[in-house]
Amino acid sequence: MDAIYQLIHDYCPTMPDWLALALAILLPIAIVMGVFLTVFALLTWVERKALGRIQNRRGPNRVGPVGLFQPIADGLKLLTKEDIVPNAADKVVHFLAPVLVVVPAFMVLAVVPVAKGFIAVDLNIGVLFALAVSTASVLALFMAGWASHNKFSLLGAMRGVAQVVSYEVPMVLAAVVVLMASGSLSSVSIVEAQRGLTGWFVCKPWGLVGFVIFQLCAMAEVARTPFDLPEAESEIVAGYHTEYSGFKFALFQMGEYVAAITMGGITVTMFLGGYLGPGCDLPKFGWLISACWFFAKLGIIVVINIWARGTWPRVRVDQLLGFAWKLLLPLSLVNIVAMAVWHFAPNKLVGWVESAVLLAVAIVALVKINAGQTFEKRSYRFTS
Amino acid sequence: MNIVFLTLSAIMVLGAVLAVTLRNLVHCLLALVVFFLGIAGHFFLLKADFLGAAQILIYIGAVAVLILFAIMLTRNISGTEGGRSSLGGAWWLGVGLASSLAGMMCVFVRRSELVTKLPYGATEEGVVKEIGKLLVTDWVVPLEIMAVLLTAALIGAVVIALEEEKKR
């Protein structure tokens, strides 16, 4: 923001100060919104195509070349659809919920460094801000479920709240190792700390484990398919957004997809070296190359998400919560210890071996302990 | 800055008033969340980014959700049952207590050294590091006590849930 303000000041010194300031504030917001809304529109198309491929069908192929204009058609359809509000619904809260779903998803984008030197706001607590704001979506989710006055909506919302609260814990703990390694909360310094051939945090034993935990928790946090219990169609219609139609429904979809993209962006920033890659430091086109690297990595994460969605069945509620509390949470705690062992090791090789052995033992032990409990037959409380 | 401060404060006061006057408990909670957000905004305005983010993480991400669960366990959420409680002498007592507390806060905050000693422009990289260092050196005992307390609460919750399981 300050850099843009300086630029405007240098090129047109006659511009009034308030206008320059307003431009400096609005320009990064406009760029970020524009880029990521385009990515969102493309992502819906990519997802439907990829899922079609996995399920041995063609996916959208009617609108435009290879169905590329499908997102536009969807948007127009949802915009012109009648907006139905249930009679018993709490009108104000019902209206506010879809708006509030989108806000945190976009706010997190402010601290994602998209390219070298391009970040909307370089907060020195960037990662903490991202983690804090992304959990605020839980309230919007609950508002939607509660205001609809529908048992399925409320069930979905309760599931969603339980899920997000549970997965938040291992997610934050998995992020801790990155903060320990980089010694900073700022997203730009975290990226800069990953320079070098094997500098990416994912190339280290604790980084790999942290990456896997963080990625799983991110998928659960935005309720992507193996973890999409809050909107499980086979059980509770559409969960918390059962009573939404038209553009409000579109906003829920947008919130979910944008949150998936932003969580992917945070994952890339923290574990995959962000915008780093060969050529990202070139004086002239470095920003373009680094942006390409960032979006390529983001694309890989997004495709992993779609792939998981197409190949895994939805888990059960008890499996979902047990997985978070009994496996991911202890593992992320061990991971922090492994990071400390790495840090205090006399040389790199010793640190590598020690932390890898520690983590391997922990994973084997945790899987063994949980093996009997994870897949036992569920006894239902209120039947028989 | 002054306009931002006044707008934020007006929103906060509105949220606080609504939180205690609305009839529906969930609406009260949402008004309270507006108030919490206002506090976070004030922290950001004072360049205390860390406190602002912590405020969002703890008060909106955790405390509000906790209150939410508590509300879902109560009856009469909509506040339609029962009459409005009489606002007699208790109301004046509350006003008196609140205003005397506010007055005391004003006096002590003005007298405190913190107002003059606060490092202004606290966005420097060092502040978070400084907080971290203080937490594991000077304030390590309170931190550990808190950690033990929270762990005990967690284990206690599990024990209570387990007992219920056995009874069935």
Coordinates of C-alpha atoms in Angstrom, one line a residue:
Chain A
M1 CA 0.0 0.0 0.0
D2 CA 2.8 2.5 0.9
A3 CA 4.7 1.5 -2.3
I4 CA 1.6 2.3 -4.4
Y5 CA 1.1 5.6 -2.6
Q6 CA 4.7 6.5 -3.3
L7 CA 4.3 5.6 -7.0
I8 CA 1.2 7.7 -7.4
H9 CA 2.9 10.6 -5.6
D10 CA 5.9 10.3 -7.9
Y11 CA 4.0 10.1 -11.2
C12 CA 1.2 12.6 -10.7
P13 CA 2.2 15.0 -7.9
T14 CA -0.8 17.1 -8.7
M15 CA -3.3 14.5 -7.5
P16 CA -5.0 15.5 -4.2
D17 CA -3.7 13.6 -1.2
W18 CA -7.0 11.9 -0.2
L19 CA -7.5 10.6 -3.7
A20 CA -4.0 9.1 -3.8
L21 CA -4.5 7.5 -0.5
A22 CA -7.9 6.1 -1.5
L23 CA -6.4 4.7 -4.7
A24 CA -3.5 3.2 -2.8
I25 CA -6.0 1.5 -0.5
L26 CA -8.4 0.4 -3.2
L27 CA -6.0 -0.7 -5.9
P28 CA -4.6 -3.8 -4.2
I29 CA -8.1 -4.8 -3.0
A30 CA -9.4 -4.5 -6.6
I31 CA -6.5 -6.5 -8.0
V32 CA -6.7 -9.2 -5.4
M33 CA -10.5 -9.5 -5.7
G34 CA -10.4 -9.5 -9.5
V35 CA -7.6 -12.1 -9.8
F36 CA -9.1 -14.5 -7.2
L37 CA -12.7 -14.2 -8.4
T38 CA -11.4 -15.2 -11.9
V39 CA -9.5 -18.1 -10.3
F40 CA -12.7 -19.1 -8.4
A41 CA -14.8 -19.1 -11.6
L42 CA -12.2 -21.2 -13.4
L43 CA -11.9 -23.5 -10.4
T44 CA -15.6 -24.4 -10.5
W45 CA -15.1 -25.4 -14.2
V46 CA -11.9 -27.3 -13.5
E47 CA -13.5 -29.1 -10.6
R48 CA -16.5 -30.2 -12.6
K49 CA -14.4 -31.3 -15.5
A50 CA -11.9 -33.3 -13.3
L51 CA -14.7 -34.9 -11.3
G52 CA -16.4 -35.8 -14.6
R53 CA -13.2 -37.4 -15.8
I54 CA -12.8 -39.4 -12.5
Q55 CA -16.5 -40.5 -12.8
N56 CA -16.1 -41.5 -16.5
R57 CA -18.3 -38.7 -17.9
R58 CA -17.6 -35.5 -19.8
G59 CA -18.6 -32.8 -17.3
P60 CA -19.9 -29.4 -18.6
N61 CA -19.4 -29.2 -22.4
R62 CA -22.4 -27.2 -23.8
V63 CA -21.5 -23.5 -23.1
G64 CA -18.5 -22.2 -25.0
P65 CA -15.5 -24.2 -26.0
V66 CA -15.2 -27.3 -23.8
G67 CA -17.7 -25.8 -21.5
L68 CA -15.4 -23.0 -20.5
F69 CA -18.2 -20.4 -20.1
Q70 CA -20.2 -22.6 -17.7
P71 CA -19.3 -20.5 -14.7
I72 CA -20.9 -17.4 -16.4
A73 CA -24.0 -19.4 -17.3
D74 CA -24.2 -20.6 -13.7
G75 CA -23.8 -17.1 -12.3
L76 CA -26.5 -15.7 -14.6
K77 CA -28.9 -18.5 -13.7
L78 CA -28.4 -18.0 -10.0
L79 CA -28.7 -14.2 -10.2
T80 CA -32.0 -14.4 -12.0
K81 CA -33.4 -17.1 -9.8
E82 CA -36.1 -16.2 -7.3
D83 CA -34.8 -15.6 -3.8
I84 CA -36.9 -17.6 -1.3
V85 CA -36.8 -16.8 2.4
P86 CA -38.7 -19.2 4.6
N87 CA -41.6 -17.8 6.5
A88 CA -40.3 -18.9 9.9
A89 CA -36.8 -17.7 9.2
D90 CA -35.1 -15.1 11.2
K91 CA -35.0 -12.5 8.4
V92 CA -32.0 -10.3 9.4
V93 CA -29.7 -13.2 10.4
H94 CA -30.8 -15.2 7.4
F95 CA -29.8 -12.3 5.1
L96 CA -26.5 -11.6 6.9
A97 CA -25.1 -15.2 7.0
P98 CA -24.2 -15.5 3.3
V99 CA -22.6 -12.1 3.3
L100 CA -20.5 -13.0 6.3
V101 CA -19.4 -16.3 4.8
V102 CA -17.6 -14.5 2.0
V103 CA -16.0 -11.8 4.1
P104 CA -13.4 -13.8 6.1
A105 CA -12.5 -15.8 2.9
F106 CA -11.5 -12.6 1.1
M107 CA -9.9 -11.0 4.2
V108 CA -7.4 -13.8 4.4
L109 CA -6.3 -13.0 0.9
A110 CA -4.9 -9.7 2.1
V111 CA -1.9 -11.4 3.8
V112 CA -1.1 -14.0 1.0
P113 CA 2.1 -12.9 -0.9
V114 CA 1.0 -13.6 -4.5
A115 CA 4.3 -12.6 -6.1
K116 CA 7.6 -11.1 -5.1
G117 CA 6.8 -7.8 -3.7
F118 CA 3.1 -8.1 -4.2
I119 CA 1.0 -8.5 -1.0
A120 CA -2.0 -6.5 -0.2
V121 CA -1.0 -5.8 3.4
D122 CA 2.3 -7.0 4.8
L123 CA 1.1 -7.5 8.4
N124 CA 3.9 -8.5 10.7
I125 CA 1.4 -11.0 12.2
G126 CA 0.2 -12.2 8.8
V127 CA -0.2 -15.9 9.6
L128 CA -1.8 -15.3 12.9
F129 CA -4.3 -13.0 11.2
A130 CA -5.0 -15.6 8.5
L131 CA -5.7 -18.3 11.1
A132 CA -7.8 -16.0 13.3
V133 CA -9.9 -14.6 10.5
S134 CA -10.5 -17.9 8.8
T135 CA -12.0 -19.3 12.0
A136 CA -14.6 -16.5 12.1
S137 CA -16.4 -18.2 9.2
V138 CA -17.8 -20.6 11.9
L139 CA -20.2 -17.9 13.1
A140 CA -21.5 -17.2 9.6
L141 CA -22.1 -21.0 9.2
F142 CA -23.9 -21.2 12.4
M143 CA -26.0 -18.1 11.7
A144 CA -27.1 -19.7 8.4
G145 CA -28.1 -22.9 10.1
W146 CA -29.9 -21.3 13.0
A147 CA -31.7 -18.6 11.1
S148 CA -33.3 -21.0 8.6
H149 CA -35.4 -22.6 11.4
N150 CA -35.0 -26.0 9.7
K151 CA -33.7 -29.1 11.6
F152 CA -31.4 -30.1 8.7
S153 CA -29.9 -26.7 8.6
L154 CA -29.3 -26.7 12.3
L155 CA -27.9 -30.2 12.3
G156 CA -25.5 -29.1 9.5
A157 CA -24.5 -26.0 11.4
M158 CA -23.8 -27.9 14.6
R159 CA -21.7 -30.4 12.7
G160 CA -19.9 -27.6 11.0
V161 CA -19.1 -25.8 14.3
A162 CA -17.9 -29.0 15.9
Q163 CA -15.7 -29.8 12.9
V164 CA -14.1 -26.4 12.5
V165 CA -13.4 -26.0 16.3
S166 CA -11.8 -29.5 16.4
Y167 CA -9.6 -29.1 13.3
E168 CA -8.5 -25.6 14.2
V169 CA -6.4 -27.0 17.1
P170 CA -4.1 -29.4 15.1
M171 CA -4.0 -26.8 12.3
V172 CA -2.6 -24.0 14.5
L173 CA -0.2 -26.5 16.1
A174 CA 1.0 -27.7 12.6
A175 CA 1.6 -24.0 11.7
V176 CA 3.8 -23.6 14.8
V177 CA 6.7 -25.5 13.4
V178 CA 6.9 -23.1 10.5
L179 CA 6.9 -20.1 12.8
M180 CA 9.7 -21.8 14.8
A181 CA 11.7 -22.4 11.7
S182 CA 11.3 -18.9 10.3
G183 CA 11.2 -17.0 13.6
S184 CA 8.5 -14.7 12.2
L185 CA 4.7 -14.4 11.8
S186 CA 4.9 -12.3 8.7
S187 CA 4.0 -14.2 5.5
V188 CA 6.7 -12.5 3.5
S189 CA 9.5 -13.4 5.9
I190 CA 8.2 -17.0 6.1
V191 CA 8.5 -17.2 2.3
E192 CA 12.0 -15.6 2.4
A193 CA 13.1 -18.1 5.0
Q194 CA 12.6 -20.9 2.6
R195 CA 15.2 -19.9 0.0
G196 CA 17.7 -22.5 -1.2
L197 CA 17.6 -25.8 -3.1
T198 CA 15.9 -27.8 -0.3
G199 CA 14.8 -24.7 1.6
W200 CA 11.1 -25.3 1.3
F201 CA 9.8 -26.4 4.6
V202 CA 8.0 -29.4 3.0
C203 CA 11.5 -30.9 2.3
K204 CA 12.2 -31.5 5.9
P205 CA 10.7 -34.3 8.0
W206 CA 8.8 -32.0 10.4
G207 CA 7.8 -29.9 7.4
L208 CA 6.4 -32.8 5.5
V209 CA 4.4 -34.0 8.5
G210 CA 3.3 -30.4 9.2
F211 CA 2.3 -30.0 5.6
V212 CA 0.1 -33.1 5.6
I213 CA -1.6 -32.2 8.8
F214 CA -2.1 -28.6 7.7
Q215 CA -3.5 -29.7 4.4
L216 CA -5.9 -32.2 5.9
C217 CA -7.1 -29.6 8.5
A218 CA -7.5 -27.0 5.8
M219 CA -9.7 -29.4 3.8
A220 CA -11.7 -30.0 6.9
E221 CA -11.9 -26.4 7.8
V222 CA -13.5 -25.4 4.5
A223 CA -15.6 -28.6 4.4
R224 CA -14.3 -30.1 1.3
T225 CA -15.6 -33.5 0.3
P226 CA -14.1 -36.2 2.5
F227 CA -15.0 -33.9 5.3
D228 CA -18.1 -32.2 4.0
L229 CA -20.4 -33.5 6.7
P230 CA -22.0 -30.0 7.4
E231 CA -23.6 -30.3 3.9
A232 CA -23.9 -34.1 3.5
E233 CA -26.6 -34.5 0.8
S234 CA -27.2 -38.1 1.7
E235 CA -28.2 -37.3 5.3
I236 CA -29.2 -33.7 5.9
V237 CA -30.3 -32.4 2.4
A238 CA -27.7 -29.6 2.0
G239 CA -26.9 -28.9 5.6
Y240 CA -26.7 -25.3 6.7
H241 CA -27.6 -23.8 3.3
T242 CA -30.7 -26.0 2.7
E243 CA -33.0 -22.9 2.9
Y244 CA -31.0 -20.7 0.6
S245 CA -31.6 -20.2 -3.1
G246 CA -30.6 -17.9 -5.9
F247 CA -27.7 -15.6 -5.3
K248 CA -27.4 -16.3 -1.6
F249 CA -26.7 -19.9 -2.5
A250 CA -24.1 -18.7 -4.9
L251 CA -22.5 -16.7 -2.2
F252 CA -22.2 -19.9 0.0
Q253 CA -20.6 -21.7 -2.9
M254 CA -18.3 -18.7 -3.5
G255 CA -17.3 -18.6 0.2
E256 CA -16.5 -22.3 0.2
Y257 CA -14.4 -22.1 -3.0
V258 CA -12.6 -18.9 -2.2
A259 CA -11.8 -20.2 1.3
A260 CA -10.4 -23.4 -0.3
I261 CA -8.2 -21.2 -2.6
T262 CA -7.1 -19.0 0.3
M263 CA -6.3 -21.9 2.5
G264 CA -4.3 -23.4 -0.4
G265 CA -2.5 -20.0 -0.7
I266 CA -1.6 -20.1 3.0
T267 CA -0.4 -23.7 2.7
V268 CA 1.8 -22.8 -0.3
T269 CA 3.2 -19.8 1.6
M270 CA 4.0 -21.7 4.7
F271 CA 5.3 -25.1 3.3
L272 CA 5.9 -24.9 -0.4
G273 CA 8.0 -21.8 -0.6
G274 CA 5.3 -19.4 -1.7
Y275 CA 6.4 -17.5 -4.8
L276 CA 10.0 -18.8 -4.7
G277 CA 11.3 -20.8 -7.7
P278 CA 14.0 -20.5 -10.4
G279 CA 13.9 -17.0 -11.9
C280 CA 11.8 -15.3 -9.3
D281 CA 14.6 -12.9 -8.5
L282 CA 15.2 -11.6 -12.1
P283 CA 15.2 -7.8 -12.0
K284 CA 12.7 -7.2 -14.8
F285 CA 10.2 -10.0 -15.0
G286 CA 10.8 -11.5 -11.6
W287 CA 7.4 -10.5 -10.3
L288 CA 5.7 -12.3 -13.3
I289 CA 7.8 -15.4 -12.9
S290 CA 7.2 -15.5 -9.2
A291 CA 3.5 -15.1 -9.7
C292 CA 3.6 -18.0 -12.1
W293 CA 5.4 -20.1 -9.5
F294 CA 2.8 -19.2 -6.8
F295 CA -0.2 -20.0 -9.0
A296 CA 1.4 -23.2 -10.2
K297 CA 1.9 -24.4 -6.7
L298 CA -1.6 -23.2 -5.8
G299 CA -2.9 -25.2 -8.8
I300 CA -1.2 -28.4 -7.5
I301 CA -2.9 -28.0 -4.0
V302 CA -6.2 -27.3 -5.6
V303 CA -6.0 -30.3 -7.9
I304 CA -5.1 -32.5 -4.8
N305 CA -8.3 -31.2 -3.2
I306 CA -10.4 -32.1 -6.3
W307 CA -8.6 -35.5 -6.5
A308 CA -9.4 -36.2 -2.9
R309 CA -13.0 -35.2 -3.5
G310 CA -13.4 -37.5 -6.4
T311 CA -11.8 -40.5 -4.8
W312 CA -12.6 -40.6 -1.2
P313 CA -16.0 -41.4 0.4
R314 CA -17.4 -39.0 3.0
V315 CA -16.2 -40.0 6.5
R316 CA -18.6 -40.4 9.5
V317 CA -19.0 -37.8 12.3
D318 CA -17.3 -40.0 14.9
Q319 CA -14.4 -40.9 12.5
L320 CA -14.0 -37.2 11.6
L321 CA -13.7 -36.0 15.2
G322 CA -11.7 -39.0 16.3
F323 CA -9.2 -38.4 13.5
A324 CA -8.7 -34.8 14.6
W325 CA -8.4 -35.4 18.4
K326 CA -6.8 -38.9 18.5
L327 CA -4.4 -38.8 15.6
L328 CA -3.7 -35.3 14.2
L329 CA -3.5 -33.5 17.6
P330 CA -0.9 -35.8 19.2
L331 CA 1.0 -36.0 16.0
S332 CA 1.2 -32.3 15.7
L333 CA 2.5 -32.1 19.3
V334 CA 5.2 -34.7 18.5
N335 CA 6.0 -32.6 15.4
I336 CA 6.8 -29.6 17.5
V337 CA 9.2 -31.7 19.6
A338 CA 10.8 -33.0 16.4
M339 CA 11.3 -29.5 15.2
A340 CA 13.0 -28.7 18.5
V341 CA 15.2 -31.8 18.1
W342 CA 16.1 -30.6 14.6
H343 CA 16.9 -27.1 15.8
F344 CA 19.2 -28.2 18.6
A345 CA 20.9 -31.0 16.6
P346 CA 24.8 -30.6 16.3
N347 CA 24.6 -30.8 12.4
K348 CA 22.0 -31.1 9.7
L349 CA 22.3 -34.9 9.1
V350 CA 21.9 -35.8 12.7
G351 CA 18.9 -33.5 13.0
W352 CA 17.4 -35.0 9.9
V353 CA 17.8 -38.6 11.1
E354 CA 16.7 -37.8 14.7
S355 CA 13.5 -35.9 13.8
A356 CA 12.6 -38.4 11.0
V357 CA 13.0 -41.4 13.4
L358 CA 11.0 -39.6 16.1
L359 CA 8.2 -38.8 13.7
A360 CA 8.1 -42.3 12.2
V361 CA 7.9 -43.9 15.6
A362 CA 5.1 -41.5 16.6
I363 CA 3.1 -42.1 13.4
V364 CA 3.4 -45.9 13.7
A365 CA 2.5 -45.8 17.4
L366 CA -0.5 -43.5 16.9
V367 CA -1.8 -45.6 14.0
K368 CA -1.4 -48.8 16.1
I369 CA -3.2 -47.2 19.0
N370 CA -6.1 -45.9 16.9
A371 CA -6.4 -48.9 14.6
G372 CA -9.0 -50.7 16.7
Q373 CA -11.1 -47.7 17.4
T374 CA -11.2 -45.9 14.1
F375 CA -13.4 -48.4 12.3
E376 CA -15.5 -50.0 15.0
K377 CA -19.2 -50.3 14.3
R378 CA -21.1 -47.3 15.6
S379 CA -23.7 -47.9 18.3
Y380 CA -26.6 -45.5 18.0
R381 CA -27.8 -43.9 21.1
F382 CA -31.4 -43.2 20.4
T383 CA -32.4 -46.2 18.4
S384 CA -33.7 -49.6 19.7
Chain B
M1 CA -8.0 8.9 12.8
N2 CA -10.5 10.7 14.9
I3 CA -13.4 9.8 12.6
V4 CA -12.3 6.2 12.5
F5 CA -12.1 6.1 16.3
L6 CA -15.5 7.7 16.8
T7 CA -17.2 5.5 14.2
L8 CA -15.7 2.4 15.8
S9 CA -16.7 3.5 19.2
A10 CA -20.2 4.3 18.1
I11 CA -20.6 0.8 16.6
M12 CA -19.1 -0.8 19.8
V13 CA -21.5 1.1 22.0
L14 CA -24.4 0.2 19.8
G15 CA -23.4 -3.5 19.9
A16 CA -23.0 -3.4 23.6
V17 CA -26.4 -1.8 24.2
L18 CA -28.1 -4.2 21.8
A19 CA -26.4 -7.2 23.5
V20 CA -28.1 -6.4 26.8
T21 CA -31.4 -5.1 25.5
L22 CA -32.4 -7.6 22.7
R23 CA -34.8 -10.4 23.7
N24 CA -33.5 -13.1 21.4
L25 CA -30.4 -14.7 22.9
V26 CA -28.8 -15.5 19.5
H27 CA -29.3 -11.9 18.5
C28 CA -27.7 -10.8 21.8
L29 CA -24.7 -13.0 20.9
L30 CA -24.3 -11.5 17.5
A31 CA -24.5 -8.0 18.9
L32 CA -21.8 -9.1 21.4
V33 CA -19.6 -10.3 18.5
V34 CA -20.0 -6.8 16.9
F35 CA -18.7 -5.4 20.1
F36 CA -15.7 -7.8 20.2
L37 CA -14.9 -6.9 16.6
G38 CA -14.9 -3.3 17.6
I39 CA -12.3 -4.0 20.3
A40 CA -10.2 -5.8 17.7
G41 CA -10.6 -2.7 15.5
H42 CA -9.4 -0.5 18.3
F43 CA -6.3 -2.6 18.8
F44 CA -5.5 -2.4 15.1
L45 CA -6.1 1.3 15.2
L46 CA -3.6 1.5 18.1
K47 CA -1.1 -0.4 16.0
A48 CA -1.3 -3.4 18.4
D49 CA -1.7 -5.9 15.6
F50 CA -0.9 -8.9 17.7
L51 CA -3.6 -8.0 20.3
G52 CA -6.1 -7.4 17.5
A53 CA -5.5 -10.8 15.9
A54 CA -5.5 -12.5 19.3
Q55 CA -8.8 -10.7 20.1
I56 CA -10.4 -12.1 16.9
L57 CA -8.9 -15.6 17.5
I58 CA -9.9 -15.9 21.1
Y59 CA -13.1 -13.8 21.5
I60 CA -14.8 -14.5 18.1
G61 CA -13.2 -17.9 17.3
A62 CA -13.5 -19.4 20.8
V63 CA -15.5 -17.4 23.3
A64 CA -18.4 -16.6 21.0
V65 CA -18.6 -20.2 19.9
L66 CA -18.6 -21.3 23.6
I67 CA -21.5 -18.9 24.4
L68 CA -23.2 -20.3 21.3
F69 CA -23.0 -23.9 22.6
A70 CA -24.2 -22.7 26.0
I71 CA -27.2 -20.9 24.3
M72 CA -28.1 -24.0 22.4
L73 CA -28.4 -25.9 25.6
T74 CA -30.9 -23.5 27.1
R75 CA -34.6 -23.2 26.7
N76 CA -36.5 -20.1 25.6
I77 CA -33.9 -18.8 23.2
S78 CA -36.3 -16.5 21.4
G79 CA -37.1 -14.8 24.7
T80 CA -40.9 -15.0 24.1
E81 CA -41.7 -16.9 27.3
G82 CA -42.1 -15.0 30.5
G83 CA -42.5 -11.2 30.9
R84 CA -39.8 -8.6 30.8
S85 CA -37.9 -8.4 34.0
S86 CA -38.8 -5.4 36.1
L87 CA -36.2 -2.7 36.0
G88 CA -36.6 -1.3 39.4
G89 CA -33.9 -0.4 42.0
A90 CA -31.6 -3.0 40.5
W91 CA -31.3 -1.0 37.4
W92 CA -30.2 2.1 39.2
L93 CA -27.7 0.0 41.2
G94 CA -26.3 -1.3 38.0
V95 CA -26.0 2.1 36.5
G96 CA -24.3 3.4 39.7
L97 CA -21.8 0.5 39.8
A98 CA -21.0 0.7 36.1
S99 CA -20.4 4.4 36.1
S100 CA -18.3 4.3 39.3
L101 CA -16.2 1.5 37.7
A102 CA -15.8 3.5 34.5
G103 CA -14.8 6.6 36.6
M104 CA -12.2 4.6 38.5
M105 CA -10.8 3.2 35.3
C106 CA -10.5 6.7 33.8
V107 CA -8.6 7.9 36.9
F108 CA -6.2 5.0 37.1
V109 CA -5.5 4.8 33.4
R110 CA -4.7 8.5 33.4
R111 CA -2.4 8.1 36.4
S112 CA -0.8 4.9 35.0
E113 CA 2.8 5.0 33.7
L114 CA 1.7 2.8 30.8
V115 CA 0.1 5.7 28.9
T116 CA 3.4 7.5 28.7
K117 CA 5.7 4.5 28.5
L118 CA 3.9 2.6 25.8
P119 CA 6.3 2.2 22.9
Y120 CA 4.4 3.9 20.2
G121 CA 4.4 2.4 16.7
A122 CA 4.3 -1.1 18.2
T123 CA 4.2 -2.8 14.8
E124 CA 7.9 -3.4 14.8
E125 CA 8.9 -7.0 14.2
G126 CA 10.4 -7.2 17.7
V127 CA 7.1 -6.8 19.6
V128 CA 5.8 -10.3 19.0
K129 CA 9.2 -11.7 19.7
E130 CA 9.4 -9.7 22.9
I131 CA 6.0 -11.0 24.0
G132 CA 7.2 -14.5 23.3
K133 CA 10.4 -14.1 25.2
L134 CA 8.6 -12.5 28.2
L135 CA 6.1 -15.4 28.2
V136 CA 8.8 -18.0 28.7
T137 CA 11.0 -16.0 31.1
D138 CA 9.3 -13.5 33.4
W139 CA 5.8 -14.9 33.1
V140 CA 6.6 -18.6 32.8
V141 CA 4.9 -19.5 36.1
P142 CA 1.5 -17.9 35.3
L143 CA 1.7 -19.4 31.8
E144 CA 2.3 -22.9 33.2
I145 CA -0.4 -22.5 35.8
M146 CA -2.8 -21.5 33.0
A147 CA -1.7 -24.5 30.9
V148 CA -2.2 -26.9 33.8
L149 CA -5.6 -25.4 34.5
L150 CA -6.8 -25.7 30.9
T151 CA -5.5 -29.3 30.6
A152 CA -7.3 -30.2 33.9
A153 CA -10.5 -28.6 32.5
L154 CA -10.1 -30.7 29.3
I155 CA -9.5 -33.9 31.2
G156 CA -12.4 -33.1 33.5
A157 CA -14.7 -32.6 30.5
V158 CA -13.6 -36.0 29.1
V159 CA -14.2 -37.7 32.5
I160 CA -17.7 -36.2 32.7
A161 CA -18.5 -37.4 29.2
L162 CA -17.1 -40.9 29.9
E163 CA -19.3 -41.3 33.0
E164 CA -22.4 -40.6 31.0
E165 CA -21.3 -43.2 28.5
K166 CA -20.9 -45.9 31.2
K167 CA -24.4 -45.2 32.7
R168 CA -26.2 -46.1 29.5

